[in-house]
Amino acid sequence: MKRIALILSALSLLLGCSGIKVTKPMLEMIVSGSNKVSTELFYADSCEKKVGIPYVENGTPAQVLDIYYADKAFRKGAVVIDIHGGFYVAGKRENNRKFASLFLKEGYDVVLLEYRLNDGTLDVSAGLSDCAAALDYLSGNAEVLGLDKGRMFLTGDSAGGHLALYLAEGSGNPSMPIRPRAFSPKGVLLNCPAYDFATFANPEGFSRSAIEWFIGPRYEDKEWMESVSPRTFLPSYTGPLFVSTCTNDFLRSQSLLLKADCDALGREVDFIDIESGDKKVGHVHNVVSPNLPESRQVNGRMLSFLGKNL
């Protein structure tokens, strides 16, 4: 987890430096470490769990999920389903075990999703399709898995926030190109999400090769970009929504835009924007460094949001 925090800090620094264009080699160097699984032990590791469950038949090693069960003595019966970030090209579900531990300690079961990453031929539609299949698998097999399909919350950070919001929108909109068929969340919690996918990769900040690498081969297809952008379908999601960002979040403008769009729709959103001069309090700080005071503030709000919407 410390490695991931350093990776995100480096990316924030590069994006914040005026005149520096982020190239593909820079991004490869910055995100390469986030595919390594942390060997640290967390509370989640001591919980009852089912690891590496395939959610599609004859799938790849990336098309699996892990389920962690809260202690029966204080188990709430509700489920938090987490989609990790990583710029669409990196990240591992196991590295969110520390984040998962926060919810397990409060009695929530937790599911960590893995999905196929962009590799030059695949793009975000593969990740969306995978996560949609995983959500339908969880909903369709909830009884066998010992989960309550009527009390499932969806959360995601950074790129995972994009995937989470888009799929929540799809649960209520059969016209969307990629969507879950049977899953419907009780609420959605987003940390520093990518939201306006069609425009957030500013060519002034990224080289052409970098954009093509993390978005995929169709990055210049505006119609396709809009078709997989959460902003396009925001009116489709009418359930409870939580969004967090902070002053050092390099995607802060995305969260502010999401909040403004919700306000324009008359849609209530539980929104928290942490002001801090501490460089550690940056992009998805509450996920990678949950022990920071500011991270505890955000995660406390997340737990309150969950409790209100059970």
mmCIF file of C-alpha atoms in Angstrom, residues 41-303:
data_model
loop_
_atom_site.group_PDB
_atom_site.id
_atom_site.type_symbol
_atom_site.label_atom_id
_atom_site.label_comp_id
_atom_site.label_asym_id
_atom_site.label_seq_id
_atom_site.Cartn_x
_atom_site.Cartn_y
_atom_site.Cartn_z
ATOM 1 C CA LEU A 41 -1.175 -8.576 6.665
ATOM 2 C CA PHE A 42 -4.383 -6.715 7.497
ATOM 3 C CA TYR A 43 -7.524 -7.391 9.500
ATOM 4 C CA ALA A 44 -9.205 -8.687 6.340
ATOM 5 C CA ASP A 45 -6.694 -11.535 6.164
ATOM 6 C CA SER A 46 -7.938 -12.915 9.483
ATOM 7 C CA CYS A 47 -11.577 -12.975 8.341
ATOM 8 C CA GLU A 48 -13.469 -15.863 6.796
ATOM 9 C CA LYS A 49 -13.023 -15.511 3.056
ATOM 10 C CA LYS A 50 -13.403 -17.056 -0.373
ATOM 11 C CA VAL A 51 -10.585 -16.013 -2.696
ATOM 12 C CA GLY A 52 -10.196 -16.187 -6.472
ATOM 13 C CA ILE A 53 -13.816 -16.989 -7.338
ATOM 14 C CA PRO A 54 -14.312 -16.944 -11.144
ATOM 15 C CA TYR A 55 -17.366 -14.936 -12.200
ATOM 16 C CA VAL A 56 -17.355 -16.018 -15.858
ATOM 17 C CA GLU A 57 -16.906 -19.472 -17.331
ATOM 18 C CA ASN A 58 -13.513 -20.194 -18.879
ATOM 19 C CA GLY A 59 -12.333 -16.717 -17.947
ATOM 20 C CA THR A 60 -8.868 -15.266 -17.491
ATOM 21 C CA PRO A 61 -7.007 -15.005 -14.144
ATOM 22 C CA ALA A 62 -8.184 -11.380 -14.001
ATOM 23 C CA GLN A 63 -11.886 -12.317 -14.070
ATOM 24 C CA VAL A 64 -12.166 -13.314 -10.429
ATOM 25 C CA LEU A 65 -13.316 -11.835 -7.129
ATOM 26 C CA ASP A 66 -12.654 -12.264 -3.409
ATOM 27 C CA ILE A 67 -15.324 -12.297 -0.696
ATOM 28 C CA TYR A 68 -14.514 -11.395 2.911
ATOM 29 C CA TYR A 69 -17.121 -12.069 5.598
ATOM 30 C CA ALA A 70 -17.530 -9.922 8.696
ATOM 31 C CA ASP A 71 -17.425 -11.538 12.135
ATOM 32 C CA LYS A 72 -20.782 -13.183 12.887
ATOM 33 C CA ALA A 73 -20.889 -11.480 16.295
ATOM 34 C CA PHE A 74 -21.490 -8.042 14.706
ATOM 35 C CA ARG A 75 -22.195 -8.793 11.065
ATOM 36 C CA LYS A 76 -24.721 -6.397 9.526
ATOM 37 C CA GLY A 77 -25.594 -8.547 6.514
ATOM 38 C CA ALA A 78 -24.827 -5.703 4.085
ATOM 39 C CA VAL A 79 -22.135 -5.924 1.402
ATOM 40 C CA VAL A 80 -19.569 -3.400 0.143
ATOM 41 C CA ILE A 81 -18.360 -4.257 -3.374
ATOM 42 C CA ASP A 82 -15.075 -2.508 -4.172
ATOM 43 C CA ILE A 83 -13.618 -1.782 -7.638
ATOM 44 C CA HIS A 84 -9.953 -0.771 -7.502
ATOM 45 C CA GLY A 85 -8.388 2.025 -9.545
ATOM 46 C CA GLY A 86 -5.066 2.198 -11.384
ATOM 47 C CA PHE A 87 -5.447 4.380 -14.468
ATOM 48 C CA TYR A 88 -7.184 1.478 -16.305
ATOM 49 C CA VAL A 89 -3.805 -0.210 -16.832
ATOM 50 C CA ALA A 90 -2.721 -1.229 -13.326
ATOM 51 C CA GLY A 91 -3.923 -2.197 -9.869
ATOM 52 C CA LYS A 92 -4.789 -5.416 -8.056
ATOM 53 C CA ARG A 93 -7.837 -6.216 -5.956
ATOM 54 C CA GLU A 94 -5.693 -7.644 -3.139
ATOM 55 C CA ASN A 95 -4.057 -4.275 -2.542
ATOM 56 C CA ASN A 96 -7.376 -2.909 -1.272
ATOM 57 C CA ARG A 97 -7.432 -5.350 1.671
ATOM 58 C CA LYS A 98 -6.437 -2.603 4.086
ATOM 59 C CA PHE A 99 -9.321 -0.464 2.848
ATOM 60 C CA ALA A 100 -11.646 -3.491 3.037
ATOM 61 C CA SER A 101 -10.634 -4.004 6.661
ATOM 62 C CA LEU A 102 -12.310 -0.717 7.628
ATOM 63 C CA PHE A 103 -15.711 -2.028 6.577
ATOM 64 C CA LEU A 104 -15.180 -5.560 7.872
ATOM 65 C CA LYS A 105 -14.453 -4.182 11.340
ATOM 66 C CA GLU A 106 -17.825 -2.409 11.200
ATOM 67 C CA GLY A 107 -19.731 -5.568 10.266
ATOM 68 C CA TYR A 108 -19.917 -5.217 6.481
ATOM 69 C CA ASP A 109 -19.049 -8.095 4.173
ATOM 70 C CA VAL A 110 -16.645 -6.954 1.443
ATOM 71 C CA VAL A 111 -16.126 -8.089 -2.157
ATOM 72 C CA LEU A 112 -12.957 -7.107 -4.035
ATOM 73 C CA LEU A 113 -13.282 -7.272 -7.831
ATOM 74 C CA GLU A 114 -10.568 -7.978 -10.375
ATOM 75 C CA TYR A 115 -11.059 -7.093 -14.047
ATOM 76 C CA ARG A 116 -9.081 -7.088 -17.267
ATOM 77 C CA LEU A 117 -6.893 -4.034 -17.730
ATOM 78 C CA ASN A 118 -6.096 -2.059 -20.858
ATOM 79 C CA ASP A 119 -3.200 -3.653 -22.728
ATOM 80 C CA GLY A 120 -3.164 -1.892 -26.099
ATOM 81 C CA THR A 121 -5.920 -4.063 -27.535
ATOM 82 C CA LEU A 122 -8.393 -4.078 -24.641
ATOM 83 C CA ASP A 123 -9.880 -0.822 -23.366
ATOM 84 C CA VAL A 124 -12.235 0.369 -20.641
ATOM 85 C CA SER A 125 -15.166 -1.510 -22.203
ATOM 86 C CA ALA A 126 -13.485 -4.793 -21.189
ATOM 87 C CA GLY A 127 -13.248 -3.632 -17.585
ATOM 88 C CA LEU A 128 -16.855 -2.450 -17.629
ATOM 89 C CA SER A 129 -18.060 -5.737 -19.113
ATOM 90 C CA ASP A 130 -16.089 -7.729 -16.550
ATOM 91 C CA CYS A 131 -17.391 -5.769 -13.596
ATOM 92 C CA ALA A 132 -20.967 -5.985 -14.927
ATOM 93 C CA ALA A 133 -20.586 -9.765 -15.165
ATOM 94 C CA ALA A 134 -19.160 -9.891 -11.634
ATOM 95 C CA LEU A 135 -22.067 -7.874 -10.227
ATOM 96 C CA ASP A 136 -24.605 -10.131 -11.928
ATOM 97 C CA TYR A 137 -22.740 -13.181 -10.638
ATOM 98 C CA LEU A 138 -22.932 -11.845 -7.080
ATOM 99 C CA SER A 139 -26.605 -11.000 -7.406
ATOM 100 C CA GLY A 140 -27.525 -14.297 -9.064
ATOM 101 C CA ASN A 141 -25.563 -16.426 -6.600
ATOM 102 C CA ALA A 142 -26.055 -14.360 -3.464
ATOM 103 C CA GLU A 143 -27.837 -17.073 -1.476
ATOM 104 C CA VAL A 144 -25.184 -19.701 -2.223
ATOM 105 C CA LEU A 145 -22.430 -17.208 -1.389
ATOM 106 C CA GLY A 146 -24.098 -16.188 1.865
ATOM 107 C CA LEU A 147 -24.694 -12.599 0.782
ATOM 108 C CA ASP A 148 -27.779 -10.367 0.823
ATOM 109 C CA LYS A 149 -28.379 -9.203 -2.764
ATOM 110 C CA GLY A 150 -30.817 -6.555 -1.569
ATOM 111 C CA ARG A 151 -28.190 -4.812 0.580
ATOM 112 C CA MET A 152 -25.237 -4.415 -1.749
ATOM 113 C CA PHE A 153 -23.320 -1.138 -2.007
ATOM 114 C CA LEU A 154 -20.866 -0.315 -4.775
ATOM 115 C CA THR A 155 -17.652 1.646 -4.265
ATOM 116 C CA GLY A 156 -14.690 2.550 -6.463
ATOM 117 C CA ASP A 157 -11.648 4.807 -6.438
ATOM 118 C CA SER A 158 -10.176 6.776 -9.363
ATOM 119 C CA ALA A 159 -10.692 4.647 -12.505
ATOM 120 C CA GLY A 160 -12.667 2.264 -10.300
ATOM 121 C CA GLY A 161 -14.971 5.174 -9.474
ATOM 122 C CA HIS A 162 -15.687 5.556 -13.184
ATOM 123 C CA LEU A 163 -16.560 1.859 -13.456
ATOM 124 C CA ALA A 164 -18.706 1.894 -10.305
ATOM 125 C CA LEU A 165 -20.797 4.929 -11.257
ATOM 126 C CA TYR A 166 -21.278 3.808 -14.865
ATOM 127 C CA LEU A 167 -22.490 0.357 -13.812
ATOM 128 C CA ALA A 168 -24.805 1.843 -11.177
ATOM 129 C CA GLU A 169 -26.290 4.039 -13.923
ATOM 130 C CA GLY A 170 -26.672 0.968 -16.139
ATOM 131 C CA SER A 171 -28.637 -0.888 -13.481
ATOM 132 C CA GLY A 172 -31.522 1.502 -14.174
ATOM 133 C CA ASN A 173 -31.038 2.163 -17.883
ATOM 134 C CA PRO A 174 -31.544 -0.761 -20.305
ATOM 135 C CA SER A 175 -30.432 1.407 -23.245
ATOM 136 C CA MET A 176 -26.832 1.631 -22.013
ATOM 137 C CA PRO A 177 -24.320 -0.350 -24.094
ATOM 138 C CA ILE A 178 -22.716 -2.081 -21.096
ATOM 139 C CA ARG A 179 -24.662 -2.756 -17.927
ATOM 140 C CA PRO A 180 -25.443 -5.354 -15.275
ATOM 141 C CA ARG A 181 -28.676 -7.256 -15.959
ATOM 142 C CA ALA A 182 -29.720 -8.249 -12.441
ATOM 143 C CA PHE A 183 -27.715 -6.096 -10.046
ATOM 144 C CA SER A 184 -29.016 -2.924 -8.416
ATOM 145 C CA PRO A 185 -26.986 -1.161 -5.690
ATOM 146 C CA LYS A 186 -28.360 0.269 -2.448
ATOM 147 C CA GLY A 187 -25.933 3.151 -2.888
ATOM 148 C CA VAL A 188 -22.684 4.183 -4.581
ATOM 149 C CA LEU A 189 -19.555 5.549 -2.900
ATOM 150 C CA LEU A 190 -16.871 7.192 -5.063
ATOM 151 C CA ASN A 191 -13.396 8.335 -4.052
ATOM 152 C CA CYS A 192 -11.654 10.761 -6.439
ATOM 153 C CA PRO A 193 -13.444 9.290 -9.474
ATOM 154 C CA ALA A 194 -12.835 9.739 -13.173
ATOM 155 C CA TYR A 195 -16.238 11.063 -14.264
ATOM 156 C CA ASP A 196 -16.269 12.913 -17.595
ATOM 157 C CA PHE A 197 -14.342 10.193 -19.417
ATOM 158 C CA ALA A 198 -14.741 11.836 -22.809
ATOM 159 C CA THR A 199 -12.629 14.858 -21.855
ATOM 160 C CA PHE A 200 -10.678 14.276 -18.635
ATOM 161 C CA ALA A 201 -7.517 13.063 -20.415
ATOM 162 C CA ASN A 202 -6.313 16.551 -21.316
ATOM 163 C CA PRO A 203 -3.922 16.329 -24.303
ATOM 164 C CA GLU A 204 -2.107 19.368 -22.891
ATOM 165 C CA GLY A 205 -1.090 17.252 -19.886
ATOM 166 C CA PHE A 206 -0.517 13.870 -21.545
ATOM 167 C CA SER A 207 1.407 12.813 -24.618
ATOM 168 C CA ARG A 208 -0.486 11.046 -27.402
ATOM 169 C CA SER A 209 1.203 7.734 -26.550
ATOM 170 C CA ALA A 210 0.288 8.080 -22.857
ATOM 171 C CA ILE A 211 -3.394 8.750 -23.627
ATOM 172 C CA GLU A 212 -3.543 5.844 -26.063
ATOM 173 C CA TRP A 213 -1.916 3.574 -23.496
ATOM 174 C CA PHE A 214 -4.255 4.166 -20.572
ATOM 175 C CA ILE A 215 -7.481 4.756 -22.527
ATOM 176 C CA GLY A 216 -6.979 2.295 -25.377
ATOM 177 C CA PRO A 217 -6.999 2.339 -29.172
ATOM 178 C CA ARG A 218 -10.334 4.184 -29.473
ATOM 179 C CA TYR A 219 -9.347 7.284 -27.525
ATOM 180 C CA GLU A 220 -9.908 9.545 -30.549
ATOM 181 C CA ASP A 221 -13.430 8.193 -31.152
ATOM 182 C CA LYS A 222 -15.506 10.875 -29.413
ATOM 183 C CA GLU A 223 -18.793 9.010 -29.840
ATOM 184 C CA TRP A 224 -17.359 5.883 -28.231
ATOM 185 C CA MET A 225 -15.711 7.870 -25.449
ATOM 186 C CA GLU A 226 -19.056 9.460 -24.611
ATOM 187 C CA SER A 227 -20.787 6.063 -24.713
ATOM 188 C CA VAL A 228 -18.579 4.785 -21.876
ATOM 189 C CA SER A 229 -18.538 8.041 -19.888
ATOM 190 C CA PRO A 230 -20.482 8.196 -16.591
ATOM 191 C CA ARG A 231 -21.325 11.828 -17.269
ATOM 192 C CA THR A 232 -23.364 10.881 -20.334
ATOM 193 C CA PHE A 233 -25.760 8.768 -18.280
ATOM 194 C CA LEU A 234 -25.791 10.506 -14.907
ATOM 195 C CA PRO A 235 -29.605 11.038 -14.953
ATOM 196 C CA SER A 236 -29.999 7.231 -15.024
ATOM 197 C CA TYR A 237 -28.759 6.865 -11.459
ATOM 198 C CA THR A 238 -31.182 8.197 -8.869
ATOM 199 C CA GLY A 239 -30.019 6.323 -5.766
ATOM 200 C CA PRO A 240 -27.874 7.517 -2.848
ATOM 201 C CA LEU A 241 -24.451 8.846 -3.883
ATOM 202 C CA PHE A 242 -21.307 9.659 -1.918
ATOM 203 C CA VAL A 243 -18.297 11.465 -3.474
ATOM 204 C CA SER A 244 -14.960 12.417 -1.904
ATOM 205 C CA THR A 245 -12.049 14.502 -3.188
ATOM 206 C CA CYS A 246 -9.384 16.843 -1.769
ATOM 207 C CA THR A 247 -7.342 19.890 -2.738
ATOM 208 C CA ASN A 248 -4.343 17.740 -3.771
ATOM 209 C CA ASP A 249 -6.401 15.338 -5.869
ATOM 210 C CA PHE A 250 -5.241 15.676 -9.491
ATOM 211 C CA LEU A 251 -8.759 14.607 -10.552
ATOM 212 C CA ARG A 252 -10.492 17.045 -8.189
ATOM 213 C CA SER A 253 -12.094 18.888 -11.113
ATOM 214 C CA GLN A 254 -13.862 15.635 -12.011
ATOM 215 C CA SER A 255 -15.507 15.389 -8.586
ATOM 216 C CA LEU A 256 -16.459 19.070 -8.656
ATOM 217 C CA LEU A 257 -18.044 18.593 -12.083
ATOM 218 C CA LEU A 258 -19.980 15.576 -10.828
ATOM 219 C CA LYS A 259 -21.228 17.583 -7.856
ATOM 220 C CA ALA A 260 -22.261 20.476 -10.130
ATOM 221 C CA ASP A 261 -24.137 18.105 -12.448
ATOM 222 C CA CYS A 262 -25.938 16.534 -9.491
ATOM 223 C CA ASP A 263 -26.910 20.002 -8.258
ATOM 224 C CA ALA A 264 -28.239 20.901 -11.713
ATOM 225 C CA LEU A 265 -30.353 17.737 -11.708
ATOM 226 C CA GLY A 266 -31.633 18.478 -8.215
ATOM 227 C CA ARG A 267 -29.913 15.274 -7.087
ATOM 228 C CA GLU A 268 -28.686 15.038 -3.498
ATOM 229 C CA VAL A 269 -25.069 13.908 -3.072
ATOM 230 C CA ASP A 270 -23.065 13.377 0.109
ATOM 231 C CA PHE A 271 -19.964 15.339 -0.930
ATOM 232 C CA ILE A 272 -16.732 15.877 0.977
ATOM 233 C CA ASP A 273 -13.805 17.976 -0.274
ATOM 234 C CA ILE A 274 -10.872 17.809 2.140
ATOM 235 C CA GLU A 275 -8.694 20.924 2.400
ATOM 236 C CA SER A 276 -5.140 20.082 3.405
ATOM 237 C CA GLY A 277 -1.624 21.270 2.689
ATOM 238 C CA ASP A 278 -0.248 17.819 3.495
ATOM 239 C CA LYS A 279 1.022 16.238 0.270
ATOM 240 C CA LYS A 280 0.115 12.817 1.663
ATOM 241 C CA VAL A 281 -3.519 13.874 1.518
ATOM 242 C CA GLY A 282 -3.829 13.477 -2.223
ATOM 243 C CA HIS A 283 -5.577 11.333 -4.788
ATOM 244 C CA VAL A 284 -7.477 8.415 -3.109
ATOM 245 C CA HIS A 285 -5.603 9.076 0.150
ATOM 246 C CA ASN A 286 -8.367 7.447 2.191
ATOM 247 C CA VAL A 287 -7.876 4.187 0.266
ATOM 248 C CA VAL A 288 -4.078 3.972 0.168
ATOM 249 C CA SER A 289 -3.384 5.700 3.531
ATOM 250 C CA PRO A 290 -6.522 5.197 5.649
ATOM 251 C CA ASN A 291 -4.763 6.020 8.935
ATOM 252 C CA LEU A 292 -4.229 9.702 8.084
ATOM 253 C CA PRO A 293 -6.539 12.000 10.114
ATOM 254 C CA GLU A 294 -8.090 13.322 6.887
ATOM 255 C CA SER A 295 -8.553 9.764 5.605
ATOM 256 C CA ARG A 296 -10.314 8.788 8.818
ATOM 257 C CA GLN A 297 -12.609 11.773 8.309
ATOM 258 C CA VAL A 298 -13.536 10.623 4.796
ATOM 259 C CA ASN A 299 -13.953 6.987 5.768
ATOM 260 C CA GLY A 300 -16.042 7.974 8.761
ATOM 261 C CA ARG A 301 -18.378 9.802 6.394
ATOM 262 C CA MET A 302 -18.496 6.709 4.188
ATOM 263 C CA LEU A 303 -19.540 4.563 7.143
#
